[in-house]
XYZ file of C-alpha atoms in Angstrom:
776
model
C -17.677 -20.600 68.040
C -14.048 -21.533 67.487
C -12.653 -23.663 64.607
C -10.584 -26.739 65.287
C -7.273 -27.951 63.894
C -6.817 -29.582 60.466
C -5.067 -32.951 59.776
C -3.675 -34.194 56.503
C -5.439 -37.418 55.609
C -5.187 -40.166 53.038
C -7.032 -43.390 52.538
C -10.697 -44.354 51.936
C -12.064 -40.841 51.313
C -14.297 -41.566 48.336
C -16.903 -43.975 47.151
C -17.343 -45.202 43.608
C -19.769 -47.436 41.733
C -19.662 -49.040 38.324
C -23.423 -48.777 37.762
C -25.923 -45.853 37.854
C -28.474 -45.650 40.652
C -31.326 -48.083 39.877
C -33.511 -46.233 42.414
C -33.289 -42.769 43.933
C -32.083 -44.127 47.273
C -28.814 -45.162 45.577
C -28.099 -41.691 44.166
C -24.746 -40.139 45.296
C -25.062 -37.182 47.679
C -23.575 -33.746 48.093
C -24.588 -30.717 50.159
C -23.526 -27.477 51.811
C -25.758 -27.675 54.874
C -28.585 -25.750 53.039
C -28.819 -27.119 49.559
C -28.441 -30.847 48.752
C -28.210 -32.736 45.512
C -28.829 -36.399 44.603
C -27.065 -37.564 41.439
C -28.320 -40.839 39.992
C -25.647 -41.126 37.311
C -27.508 -42.324 34.281
C -25.218 -41.643 31.294
C -28.012 -40.993 28.789
C -30.980 -40.236 31.131
C -29.559 -38.470 34.144
C -31.669 -37.054 37.013
C -30.316 -34.719 39.672
C -32.751 -34.019 42.493
C -32.462 -30.616 44.176
C -33.114 -30.335 47.941
C -33.274 -27.542 50.426
C -33.121 -27.922 54.186
C -36.160 -25.706 54.707
C -38.480 -27.356 52.136
C -41.367 -28.430 54.352
C -44.950 -28.856 53.215
C -47.322 -26.515 55.048
C -50.117 -28.388 56.848
C -51.736 -25.669 59.028
C -49.781 -26.465 62.231
C -47.997 -23.141 62.431
C -50.726 -21.722 64.622
C -50.686 -24.694 67.032
C -49.381 -24.148 70.532
C -48.920 -26.191 73.664
C -52.148 -26.697 75.635
C -52.818 -24.159 78.367
C -53.066 -26.720 81.222
C -50.838 -25.109 83.902
C -53.900 -24.465 86.106
C -54.660 -28.207 86.132
C -51.147 -29.372 86.973
C -51.985 -30.639 90.475
C -54.984 -32.485 89.129
C -52.804 -34.108 86.423
C -50.290 -35.131 89.106
C -52.931 -36.638 91.306
C -54.320 -38.622 88.434
C -50.936 -40.064 87.428
C -50.062 -40.937 91.038
C -53.449 -42.620 91.391
C -52.814 -44.869 88.340
C -55.249 -42.868 86.160
C -52.731 -41.635 83.626
C -55.078 -41.944 80.628
C -57.347 -39.256 82.182
C -54.292 -37.041 82.644
C -53.256 -37.549 79.060
C -56.737 -36.634 77.827
C -56.458 -33.263 79.608
C -53.396 -32.432 77.500
C -54.883 -33.733 74.294
C -58.246 -31.956 74.777
C -59.939 -34.448 72.491
C -57.695 -33.499 69.557
C -56.193 -35.971 67.080
C -52.483 -36.370 66.660
C -51.098 -33.544 64.599
C -47.829 -34.002 62.686
C -45.068 -31.604 61.810
C -44.728 -30.185 58.323
C -43.188 -32.875 56.113
C -39.790 -32.474 54.531
C -40.040 -32.791 50.749
C -37.889 -32.756 47.603
C -37.623 -29.737 45.346
C -37.271 -30.275 41.655
C -35.357 -32.633 39.425
C -32.953 -31.666 36.678
C -33.280 -34.162 33.784
C -30.332 -34.371 31.366
C -30.756 -36.335 28.101
C -27.448 -37.142 26.387
C -27.339 -38.913 23.010
C -26.046 -42.466 22.860
C -23.176 -43.294 20.509
C -22.801 -47.045 20.830
C -22.373 -49.041 24.049
C -21.253 -47.437 27.264
C -17.791 -48.418 28.424
C -15.649 -47.736 31.496
C -18.559 -46.248 33.387
C -17.918 -44.971 36.894
C -19.544 -42.570 39.298
C -17.619 -41.272 42.307
C -18.069 -39.008 45.336
C -14.916 -37.509 46.773
C -15.466 -36.870 50.457
C -12.630 -34.408 50.852
C -13.992 -32.121 48.112
C -17.732 -32.883 48.150
C -17.596 -33.466 44.403
C -19.686 -36.042 42.506
C -18.194 -37.182 39.176
C -19.834 -39.364 36.492
C -17.592 -40.600 33.643
C -18.011 -43.065 30.753
C -16.886 -43.621 27.173
C -18.648 -44.594 24.014
C -17.907 -44.534 20.299
C -17.981 -40.702 20.239
C -15.341 -40.357 22.972
C -15.130 -39.661 26.734
C -17.914 -37.972 28.705
C -17.821 -36.380 32.184
C -20.189 -34.677 34.513
C -19.017 -33.010 37.689
C -21.123 -31.414 40.390
C -20.919 -30.056 43.948
C -22.789 -27.704 46.275
C -20.698 -24.743 47.249
C -20.356 -24.028 51.003
C -18.782 -20.659 49.976
C -21.279 -19.323 47.476
C -24.525 -21.224 48.343
C -24.914 -22.482 44.772
C -25.320 -25.846 43.018
C -22.558 -26.172 40.425
C -22.578 -28.667 37.561
C -20.357 -29.072 34.563
C -20.813 -31.389 31.553
C -18.018 -32.061 29.050
C -17.813 -34.398 26.130
C -17.894 -34.654 22.300
C -20.084 -32.167 20.514
C -23.712 -33.224 21.139
C -27.247 -32.055 21.427
C -28.095 -32.054 25.186
C -31.686 -31.681 26.399
C -32.127 -30.144 29.849
C -35.398 -29.909 31.776
C -36.451 -28.971 35.290
C -39.444 -30.803 36.568
C -41.507 -31.182 39.705
C -42.697 -34.626 38.692
C -41.381 -36.563 41.709
C -43.053 -39.548 43.308
C -45.932 -38.779 45.663
C -46.176 -34.985 44.896
C -49.579 -33.827 46.106
C -51.918 -32.679 43.378
C -52.507 -29.341 45.114
C -48.717 -28.424 44.946
C -48.683 -26.705 41.566
C -45.587 -26.569 39.443
C -44.646 -24.308 36.546
C -41.400 -25.035 34.748
C -39.892 -22.893 31.958
C -36.841 -22.719 29.711
C -35.576 -19.626 27.998
C -32.525 -18.593 25.944
C -30.734 -15.420 27.123
C -28.286 -15.025 24.135
C -24.511 -15.264 24.117
C -24.520 -18.927 24.936
C -26.601 -18.456 28.081
C -30.025 -19.749 29.110
C -32.277 -20.007 32.098
C -34.198 -22.884 33.571
C -36.795 -22.006 36.204
C -39.117 -24.245 38.266
C -41.697 -22.673 40.499
C -44.145 -24.407 42.836
C -46.860 -23.093 45.025
C -48.283 -24.733 48.156
C -51.991 -25.079 48.942
C -53.112 -21.643 50.161
C -53.799 -20.738 53.770
C -51.659 -23.440 55.434
C -48.358 -21.659 55.908
C -45.615 -20.733 53.351
C -46.351 -19.727 49.736
C -43.992 -21.789 47.557
C -40.501 -22.732 46.400
C -38.431 -22.452 43.271
C -35.213 -23.357 41.568
C -33.320 -21.149 39.096
C -30.539 -22.624 36.944
C -28.343 -20.326 34.895
C -26.837 -22.223 31.904
C -23.534 -21.280 30.251
C -22.969 -23.222 26.986
C -20.324 -21.335 25.041
C -20.369 -22.260 21.334
C -23.692 -24.098 21.463
C -26.827 -23.092 19.678
C -29.664 -22.798 22.175
C -33.276 -23.721 21.347
C -36.302 -24.423 23.498
C -39.167 -26.936 23.173
C -41.719 -25.994 25.809
C -39.928 -26.437 29.145
C -37.012 -28.283 27.513
C -33.770 -26.471 26.857
C -31.831 -27.870 23.831
C -28.100 -27.138 23.627
C -27.003 -28.021 20.067
C -23.356 -28.900 19.514
C -22.495 -28.417 23.162
C -19.001 -29.386 24.257
C -18.879 -27.800 27.699
C -21.874 -26.734 29.779
C -21.844 -25.027 33.157
C -25.000 -24.860 35.295
C -25.266 -22.687 38.373
C -28.339 -23.178 40.565
C -30.062 -21.246 43.403
C -32.997 -22.499 45.375
C -35.485 -20.644 47.561
C -38.544 -21.085 49.763
C -40.908 -18.186 50.037
C -43.110 -17.399 52.973
C -45.339 -14.839 51.318
C -46.965 -14.609 47.863
C -44.540 -13.804 45.066
C -41.353 -15.498 43.899
C -37.769 -14.251 43.799
C -36.792 -15.473 40.345
C -35.184 -12.201 39.285
C -33.216 -11.856 42.525
C -31.944 -15.407 42.287
C -31.004 -14.865 38.689
C -29.033 -11.664 39.592
C -27.161 -13.592 42.309
C -26.178 -16.185 39.810
C -25.016 -13.526 37.332
C -22.548 -12.286 39.945
C -20.767 -15.616 40.162
C -17.749 -16.502 38.012
C -18.724 -18.786 35.090
C -15.868 -21.141 35.844
C -16.292 -24.527 37.547
C -12.712 -24.776 38.958
C -12.798 -21.293 40.434
C -16.092 -22.018 42.242
C -14.773 -25.442 43.366
C -11.644 -23.809 44.828
C -13.787 -21.396 46.945
C -15.892 -24.347 48.160
C -13.012 -26.671 49.038
C -11.309 -23.854 50.968
C -14.097 -24.388 53.511
C -15.160 -27.986 53.038
C -11.795 -29.740 52.745
C -10.131 -28.499 55.976
C -13.316 -29.426 57.872
C -13.413 -32.890 56.383
C -9.714 -33.535 56.929
C -9.667 -32.857 60.653
C -10.120 -36.521 61.462
C -9.293 -39.794 59.780
C -9.391 -43.517 60.405
C -7.273 -46.338 59.042
C -8.248 -49.922 59.838
C -6.809 -51.609 56.754
C -3.302 -50.232 56.198
C -2.038 -49.132 59.614
C 1.674 -49.544 60.382
C 2.830 -50.897 63.719
C 1.789 -48.836 66.728
C 5.301 -47.940 67.694
C 6.196 -46.259 64.390
C 5.958 -42.555 63.715
C 4.563 -40.693 61.987
C 1.430 -42.788 61.531
C -0.383 -42.356 58.224
C -3.154 -44.177 56.563
C -2.406 -46.294 53.542
C -3.460 -44.610 50.266
C -3.852 -48.087 48.773
C -6.260 -49.451 51.371
C -8.814 -51.842 49.885
C -11.677 -49.614 50.959
C -10.520 -46.718 48.823
C -8.634 -48.216 45.881
C -10.279 -51.583 45.367
C -13.873 -52.608 45.424
C -16.802 -50.318 44.753
C -18.681 -49.418 47.912
C -21.628 -51.615 46.924
C -19.333 -54.616 46.682
C -17.949 -54.022 50.103
C -21.471 -53.859 51.439
C -22.348 -57.098 49.703
C -19.154 -58.750 51.023
C -20.176 -57.746 54.542
C -23.770 -58.980 53.947
C -22.499 -62.438 53.008
C -20.443 -62.558 56.259
C -22.906 -60.986 58.708
C -21.158 -62.272 61.821
C -17.764 -60.663 61.287
C -16.922 -56.958 60.968
C -15.312 -55.970 57.694
C -12.627 -53.373 58.641
C -12.484 -52.001 55.072
C -16.214 -51.311 55.051
C -16.238 -49.830 58.580
C -13.347 -47.513 57.646
C -15.218 -46.342 54.546
C -18.450 -45.840 56.568
C -16.582 -43.726 59.126
C -15.448 -41.385 56.395
C -18.721 -41.463 54.545
C -20.588 -40.711 57.751
C -18.433 -37.719 58.597
C -18.889 -36.439 55.014
C -22.681 -36.798 55.208
C -22.831 -35.207 58.668
C -20.812 -32.222 57.394
C -22.733 -31.955 54.145
C -26.123 -32.007 55.926
C -25.131 -29.474 58.582
C -25.452 -25.744 58.077
C -28.658 -23.780 58.493
C -29.983 -26.797 60.426
C -28.443 -30.122 61.643
C -29.322 -33.373 59.857
C -32.973 -34.446 59.508
C -34.186 -37.975 59.615
C -33.029 -38.183 55.980
C -30.042 -35.874 56.381
C -30.589 -33.237 53.740
C -31.807 -35.521 50.979
C -35.080 -36.925 49.710
C -36.369 -37.674 46.220
C -39.978 -38.608 46.949
C -42.796 -36.891 48.804
C -44.304 -38.379 51.871
C -41.166 -38.932 53.949
C -41.499 -41.354 56.885
C -42.207 -39.496 60.161
C -42.296 -36.334 58.044
C -38.567 -36.413 57.569
C -38.401 -34.058 60.506
C -36.132 -33.830 63.582
C -37.187 -36.554 65.994
C -35.690 -35.221 69.124
C -36.249 -37.944 71.672
C -33.475 -40.085 70.171
C -32.618 -39.761 66.462
C -31.224 -36.184 66.287
C -28.838 -36.580 69.211
C -27.663 -39.951 67.917
C -26.792 -38.384 64.599
C -24.775 -35.777 66.477
C -22.985 -38.463 68.531
C -19.777 -37.832 66.572
C -20.061 -34.069 66.005
C -17.646 -33.196 68.832
C -15.403 -36.289 68.943
C -15.058 -36.347 65.100
C -13.999 -32.675 65.060
C -17.018 -31.264 63.139
C -18.029 -28.066 64.962
C -19.999 -27.218 61.825
C -22.597 -29.769 62.891
C -22.654 -28.330 66.405
C -23.095 -24.771 65.011
C -26.042 -26.092 62.946
C -27.556 -27.655 66.035
C -27.116 -24.440 67.930
C -28.984 -22.700 65.103
C -31.871 -25.095 65.537
C -32.001 -24.448 69.305
C -31.649 -20.692 68.839
C -34.521 -20.625 66.399
C -36.954 -22.218 68.803
C -35.850 -21.729 72.379
C -38.490 -19.054 72.837
C -41.086 -21.714 71.961
C -39.568 -24.000 74.598
C -40.169 -21.244 77.167
C -43.769 -20.896 75.977
C -44.271 -24.683 76.350
C -43.029 -24.627 79.962
C -45.299 -21.705 80.836
C -48.387 -23.084 79.120
C -48.212 -26.654 80.349
C -46.740 -26.220 83.823
C -46.720 -22.517 84.626
C -42.973 -22.511 85.305
C -39.816 -20.867 84.135
C -37.346 -22.602 81.883
C -37.396 -24.823 78.839
C -39.638 -27.716 77.752
C -38.670 -29.103 74.358
C -41.035 -31.065 72.033
C -40.508 -34.658 70.919
C -40.279 -33.578 67.305
C -39.932 -30.437 65.230
C -39.871 -29.607 61.511
C -37.245 -26.919 62.125
C -39.756 -24.052 61.739
C -40.674 -23.790 65.454
C -40.509 -25.685 68.711
C -44.159 -25.670 69.872
C -45.290 -28.827 71.603
C -48.493 -30.065 69.942
C -47.658 -33.543 68.648
C -49.822 -35.486 71.107
C -53.095 -37.229 71.618
C -54.705 -39.419 74.237
C -51.947 -41.999 73.814
C -48.822 -39.866 73.380
C -48.045 -37.762 76.527
C -45.234 -35.650 75.186
C -45.822 -32.892 77.745
C -44.608 -35.417 80.337
C -41.214 -35.811 78.633
C -39.147 -33.458 80.815
C -35.671 -34.383 79.555
C -35.860 -32.800 76.101
C -34.069 -29.519 76.799
C -31.204 -31.054 78.629
C -30.838 -33.842 76.026
C -30.813 -31.295 73.198
C -28.431 -28.875 74.956
C -26.011 -31.681 75.806
C -24.079 -31.582 72.467
C -23.617 -27.785 72.983
C -22.414 -28.240 76.552
C -20.081 -31.024 75.351
C -18.813 -28.646 72.633
C -17.901 -26.009 75.203
C -16.107 -28.667 77.298
C -14.268 -29.778 74.139
C -13.281 -26.390 72.702
C -13.391 -23.956 75.589
C -15.433 -21.522 73.423
C -16.195 -19.025 76.146
C -17.640 -16.564 73.709
C -20.432 -18.943 72.839
C -20.874 -19.858 76.510
C -21.317 -16.282 77.605
C -23.446 -15.188 74.658
C -25.989 -18.024 74.601
C -25.164 -21.422 76.123
C -24.917 -20.357 79.765
C -28.342 -18.753 79.606
C -29.881 -21.842 78.027
C -28.323 -24.107 80.583
C -29.587 -21.909 83.426
C -33.051 -21.965 81.995
C -33.003 -25.749 81.772
C -32.118 -25.874 85.428
C -34.860 -23.318 86.337
C -37.467 -25.613 84.790
C -36.647 -28.426 87.221
C -36.244 -25.999 90.118
C -39.861 -24.781 89.572
C -41.307 -28.099 88.538
C -40.064 -30.327 91.392
C -42.500 -29.326 94.131
C -43.764 -32.699 95.194
C -41.877 -35.130 97.443
C -42.268 -38.733 98.498
C -42.320 -40.074 102.030
C -38.532 -40.174 102.087
C -38.225 -36.503 101.223
C -37.107 -37.152 97.624
C -38.546 -34.886 94.945
C -40.963 -36.648 92.629
C -40.927 -36.274 88.835
C -44.602 -36.352 88.077
C -45.829 -36.390 85.403
C -42.880 -38.098 83.662
C -42.369 -40.086 80.443
C -39.830 -42.580 79.102
C -39.950 -42.223 75.294
C -41.844 -43.963 73.659
C -42.810 -46.682 76.139
C -45.052 -47.460 79.121
C -44.442 -49.773 82.020
C -46.183 -53.135 81.943
C -49.374 -53.470 83.898
C -49.995 -49.717 84.201
C -52.579 -47.749 82.302
C -51.160 -44.924 80.173
C -47.589 -43.823 79.453
C -47.436 -40.734 81.699
C -45.734 -42.069 84.771
C -43.471 -41.163 87.680
C -39.669 -40.762 87.869
C -38.697 -41.923 84.385
C -34.955 -42.482 84.692
C -34.232 -40.293 81.591
C -36.119 -37.447 83.207
C -34.407 -37.914 86.609
C -30.970 -38.091 85.017
C -31.621 -35.066 82.789
C -32.911 -33.050 85.714
C -29.720 -33.873 87.665
C -27.529 -33.074 84.694
C -29.382 -29.802 84.010
C -28.777 -28.617 87.562
C -25.155 -29.763 87.632
C -24.424 -28.175 84.261
C -25.912 -24.885 85.396
C -23.866 -25.019 88.612
C -20.725 -25.749 86.555
C -21.094 -22.786 84.213
C -22.267 -20.366 86.827
C -19.341 -21.134 89.010
C -17.025 -20.909 86.031
C -18.440 -17.475 85.149
C -18.758 -16.422 88.800
C -22.488 -15.583 88.482
C -25.740 -16.518 90.207
C -24.358 -17.632 93.603
C -27.785 -17.727 95.223
C -29.233 -19.923 92.443
C -26.196 -22.207 92.650
C -26.870 -22.711 96.348
C -30.506 -23.588 95.693
C -29.622 -26.021 92.946
C -27.027 -27.785 95.076
C -29.609 -28.202 97.822
C -32.202 -29.502 95.370
C -29.722 -32.117 94.006
C -29.481 -33.642 97.450
C -33.181 -34.454 97.284
C -33.133 -36.385 94.016
C -34.509 -39.884 94.043
C -32.039 -42.812 93.793
C -32.134 -45.186 90.801
C -33.648 -48.567 91.489
C -32.404 -52.049 90.660
C -35.076 -54.834 90.354
C -34.944 -58.373 91.637
C -33.366 -59.505 88.325
C -30.461 -57.146 88.849
C -31.535 -54.712 86.132
C -31.618 -50.926 86.338
C -35.329 -50.106 86.180
C -36.626 -47.670 83.619
C -38.548 -45.743 86.283
C -37.132 -44.870 89.700
C -40.487 -45.568 91.323
C -41.638 -48.741 93.073
C -43.812 -50.975 90.993
C -42.864 -49.565 87.623
C -40.870 -51.910 85.429
C -41.056 -54.287 82.572
C -41.173 -54.232 78.766
C -37.850 -55.730 77.749
C -38.501 -55.637 74.021
C -38.411 -52.009 72.851
C -36.395 -50.002 70.382
C -35.637 -47.160 72.849
C -33.167 -47.367 75.752
C -33.822 -43.922 77.166
C -33.153 -45.107 80.733
C -29.502 -45.504 79.889
C -29.199 -41.693 79.547
C -26.918 -41.634 82.656
C -24.588 -44.083 80.736
C -24.683 -42.380 77.338
C -24.379 -39.548 76.565
C -23.661 -38.668 80.174
C -20.928 -40.126 82.395
C -23.163 -40.308 85.422
C -23.046 -44.119 85.627
C -19.587 -45.566 84.795
C -17.668 -48.693 85.517
C -15.110 -46.777 87.564
C -17.308 -44.366 89.541
C -20.477 -46.428 90.163
C -19.664 -50.092 89.430
C -22.853 -51.563 90.982
C -25.149 -49.312 89.030
C -23.019 -49.826 85.941
C -23.534 -53.606 86.309
C -27.267 -53.067 86.705
C -27.341 -50.817 83.600
C -25.395 -53.406 81.720
C -27.841 -56.154 82.614
C -30.743 -53.866 81.546
C -29.019 -53.274 78.261
C -27.979 -56.892 77.557
C -31.437 -58.238 78.253
C -33.287 -55.561 76.199
C -34.938 -57.020 73.071
C -34.587 -55.549 69.598
C -38.282 -54.999 68.829
C -38.048 -54.034 65.103
C -34.266 -53.801 64.676
C -34.503 -50.084 63.958
C -31.201 -48.463 63.177
C -31.405 -45.893 65.978
C -32.228 -48.649 68.517
C -29.220 -50.794 67.585
C -26.824 -47.804 67.583
C -28.127 -46.427 70.803
C -27.454 -49.856 72.359
C -24.002 -49.975 70.853
C -23.116 -46.559 72.258
C -24.240 -47.543 75.730
C -22.445 -50.830 75.483
C -19.161 -49.070 74.584
C -19.498 -46.830 77.647
C -20.075 -49.972 79.757
C -16.957 -51.582 78.322
C -18.715 -54.429 76.584
C -16.959 -54.712 73.215
C -18.897 -57.851 72.266
C -22.290 -56.252 72.811
C -21.288 -53.104 70.972
C -19.972 -55.211 68.100
C -23.153 -57.274 67.968
C -25.320 -54.208 67.683
C -23.033 -52.667 65.027
C -23.271 -55.863 63.020
C -27.067 -55.512 63.038
C -26.519 -52.508 60.773
C -23.506 -53.570 58.707
C -24.723 -57.169 58.176
C -28.450 -56.452 58.232
C -28.988 -55.188 54.627
C -29.347 -51.545 55.787
C -26.930 -49.764 53.444
C -27.889 -48.382 50.074
C -25.273 -48.142 47.248
C -24.917 -44.474 48.237
C -23.911 -45.587 51.795
C -27.015 -43.842 53.034
C -28.777 -46.163 55.419
C -32.250 -47.471 56.019
C -34.302 -47.333 59.171
C -35.080 -51.074 59.131
C -33.412 -54.113 57.676
C -34.197 -54.996 54.110
C -33.489 -51.411 52.911
C -36.837 -50.347 54.349
C -37.190 -46.543 54.679
C -34.483 -44.129 53.591
C -33.014 -42.803 56.853
C -29.757 -41.179 57.949
C -29.641 -42.500 61.510
C -27.095 -45.294 60.904
C -25.049 -43.566 58.215
C -24.543 -40.338 60.235
C -24.295 -41.928 63.731
C -21.641 -44.543 62.783
C -18.606 -42.175 63.069
C -19.573 -41.311 66.605
C -19.998 -44.963 67.517
C -16.640 -45.966 66.005
C -14.894 -43.268 67.979
C -16.623 -44.298 71.208
C -15.173 -47.735 70.634
C -11.660 -46.171 70.440
C -11.770 -43.202 72.809
C -13.885 -42.353 75.897
C -13.092 -38.884 77.238
C -14.276 -36.782 80.128
C -12.474 -33.870 81.822
C -9.374 -35.202 83.533
C -9.614 -38.797 82.175
C -9.048 -40.417 78.846
C -9.785 -44.107 78.138
C -8.198 -45.554 74.978
C -9.659 -48.593 73.225
C -12.438 -49.010 75.781
C -14.576 -51.342 73.684
C -12.483 -52.534 70.741
C -14.007 -55.290 68.601
C -11.777 -58.291 67.906
C -11.582 -57.640 64.199
C -9.949 -54.239 64.749
C -6.733 -55.521 66.339
C -4.680 -52.930 64.437
C -5.510 -49.445 63.366
C -4.903 -45.670 63.477
C -7.187 -42.768 64.179
C -6.283 -39.147 64.047
C -7.895 -35.859 65.088
C -10.258 -36.947 67.855
C -11.335 -33.877 69.903
C -12.297 -34.644 73.477
C -14.013 -33.206 76.449
C -11.404 -31.549 78.675
C -9.850 -29.696 75.692
C -7.613 -32.641 74.769
C -7.042 -33.693 71.143
C -5.955 -37.180 70.330
C -3.803 -36.187 67.346
C -2.895 -39.778 66.766
C -3.817 -43.144 68.262
C -2.202 -46.217 66.780
C -2.629 -49.678 68.188
C -1.247 -53.057 67.375
C -2.681 -55.512 69.852
C -0.892 -58.611 68.546
C 2.338 -56.733 69.253
C 0.936 -55.448 72.558
C 1.526 -51.758 71.900
C -0.598 -48.684 71.833
C 0.788 -45.262 70.956
C -1.007 -42.034 71.418
C 0.006 -38.396 70.674
C -1.997 -35.932 72.757
C -2.255 -32.193 72.721
C -4.054 -30.069 75.356
C -5.218 -26.528 74.932
C -4.556 -25.894 78.633
C -2.084 -27.025 81.222
C -3.515 -30.012 82.980
C -2.866 -33.454 84.470
C -4.584 -36.241 82.580
C -5.218 -39.827 83.663
C -4.799 -42.109 80.611
C -6.208 -45.600 80.823
C -5.901 -48.360 78.243
C -6.819 -52.003 78.734
C -5.469 -52.176 82.288
C -2.477 -49.901 81.663
C -2.530 -46.434 83.270
C -0.407 -43.285 82.914
C -0.678 -39.910 84.566
C 0.426 -37.301 82.124
C 1.238 -33.628 82.833
C 0.285 -31.871 79.596
C 1.558 -28.446 78.716
C -0.747 -26.246 76.780
C -0.079 -26.418 73.028
C 2.641 -29.016 73.270
C 2.163 -32.470 71.779
C 3.047 -35.357 74.061
C 3.415 -38.948 73.001
C 2.706 -41.941 75.280
C 3.552 -45.542 74.537
C 1.560 -48.197 76.458
C 2.213 -51.906 76.707
C -1.069 -53.795 76.834
């Protein structure tokens, strides 16, 4: 996979706070896509929670597989068509109870006790997004104190440094975190190694027989000049002035720990904070700096070059928590300073949580056991929403991480398709813990085998990545094969037809909803499934023709596409959620899966299918909020942006910003009132902001398609678009009536640029930047 360009950025690229975290949800965050840390910032009683992307609690589900029901497929179809879906659902469930994925859990906490010397003054904690470094500073009567920490993307190590007046510091690793099950056993030790060095080790074992063996943390301590003592599991550094901690984490599948190996790996690293930081920032900083947004200090759109103001209020004025509070007190008006900060924070969190896997429901961070919904990857909505900005916001690292998730379980998707339907291709589950992709999370009420759209939905960010970067190596090596298999599933599955000759998607499922007045949730022709089937076939045709392969299959897929059922519009003018007569209703639900052809696809658009777009818009505008979940509001906002309704997009964005859903860390909650630590809003927001500013598909670029009124001026840089076009700079000043864009294409092409009624046809030469000034 190819890297993208790098932009120089200035502006609101850090958060700071003038108080420590009062609860773990307010802890500041850093990560390298594998390890994550949560720094609470207590000057005298600090706690740093250590996380690992693969820390999941075994629960005995590793052996579970999709039900072998292929030989009963026709019976299942007959039952669903006869209105007896509950009976069909019981065949899949086989009388079993709902089984959950393995729950994401925290690792250990490093506790740091620092002596107090009078009152604390000038306290501040800060996270620099461009470096991934968390700093805690304060002064007291003894002098200035500072703690710095980051998680190295280069060396896979947690790095922490403490400096201050000579003092006796007490360090301890502990597994005593809220909700830890009694049968997860911890053993924590501290030992001096001589020459100003020591070792902290925390080991934990899972209940036997359910899966993996255990997990551990090893911290190598460098405290030159200090006298090192131990008191049980507490390490005492007497007279310490400067302390460096290097940490490795591990999860072990089989009995036995790797303490010695982790210790040896730490011994090989330089015992110098700045050297390690330089290696990390060489990877992290260019990735973070590819894109930037300025909504508070932008110059007029006709000026050049355009640069964000380093003195914007979001970065140089109020603490993040004060900006959040200011927005909460004015819930009906967007605060540009807060939105700008959230854009940069969200890109930082997406980058930091993406590596061995993409972000979980909590990103890469958790400080209590018992995460809601197991802290897993909920694939029917949440995961793809979090990846909404991965391509537009120039973060291929997140796409690479998502590809790793798919790569690790695509064989299980094949097994699901064979077991449940006896067909080729891919059938993805509705959730996964990242360990495998077997479809077993179901019971009599949850018909996940009937959700046919999963593979296309999960492959879409990878297809979009190829369209954005032209990474033919990835296409040939993996992506083309996956897209072909997604098409083969529908080719084999779609064997029934209606009386008009249209293929029938049965069974089918619109997550996580059932039509009104119908028994069961397994139904017919869920719009998400129909749209995903069409997109899977069209994507396979696209890549096969591009690669000049599989001509016979392409011909079959083209013929099959002609037999797809049309979407339906009800008597109220709404796009129905099921393209099947008599199935409709339920206007108050958090999911809007039937808008899949609107977002993330461009199947229904205002310019290509205006009547369907109007019906989709009515379906969106009249949908209730149910429980005001973050993913529901953001999904609505993304669809509204595609449908060119700036007011509706803004209203849904304000449900997050003005709805008490942002912790002091700028991590978000799932529901208003800071209920349930959840990354959906925090990580999805950059993608939503960019969809308000740029809508791209091959051959066409729409600028400012759904701009909220409060954002009348601004600048964005580094937006990477489908069609291999980069918006290097977009600056707008609507009161002055000007919009200026600088575009660069990787290939020669003609591009139609639209902006608020203005239109230009540009001939772009590969590698050459071209500016366009529009009067609007």
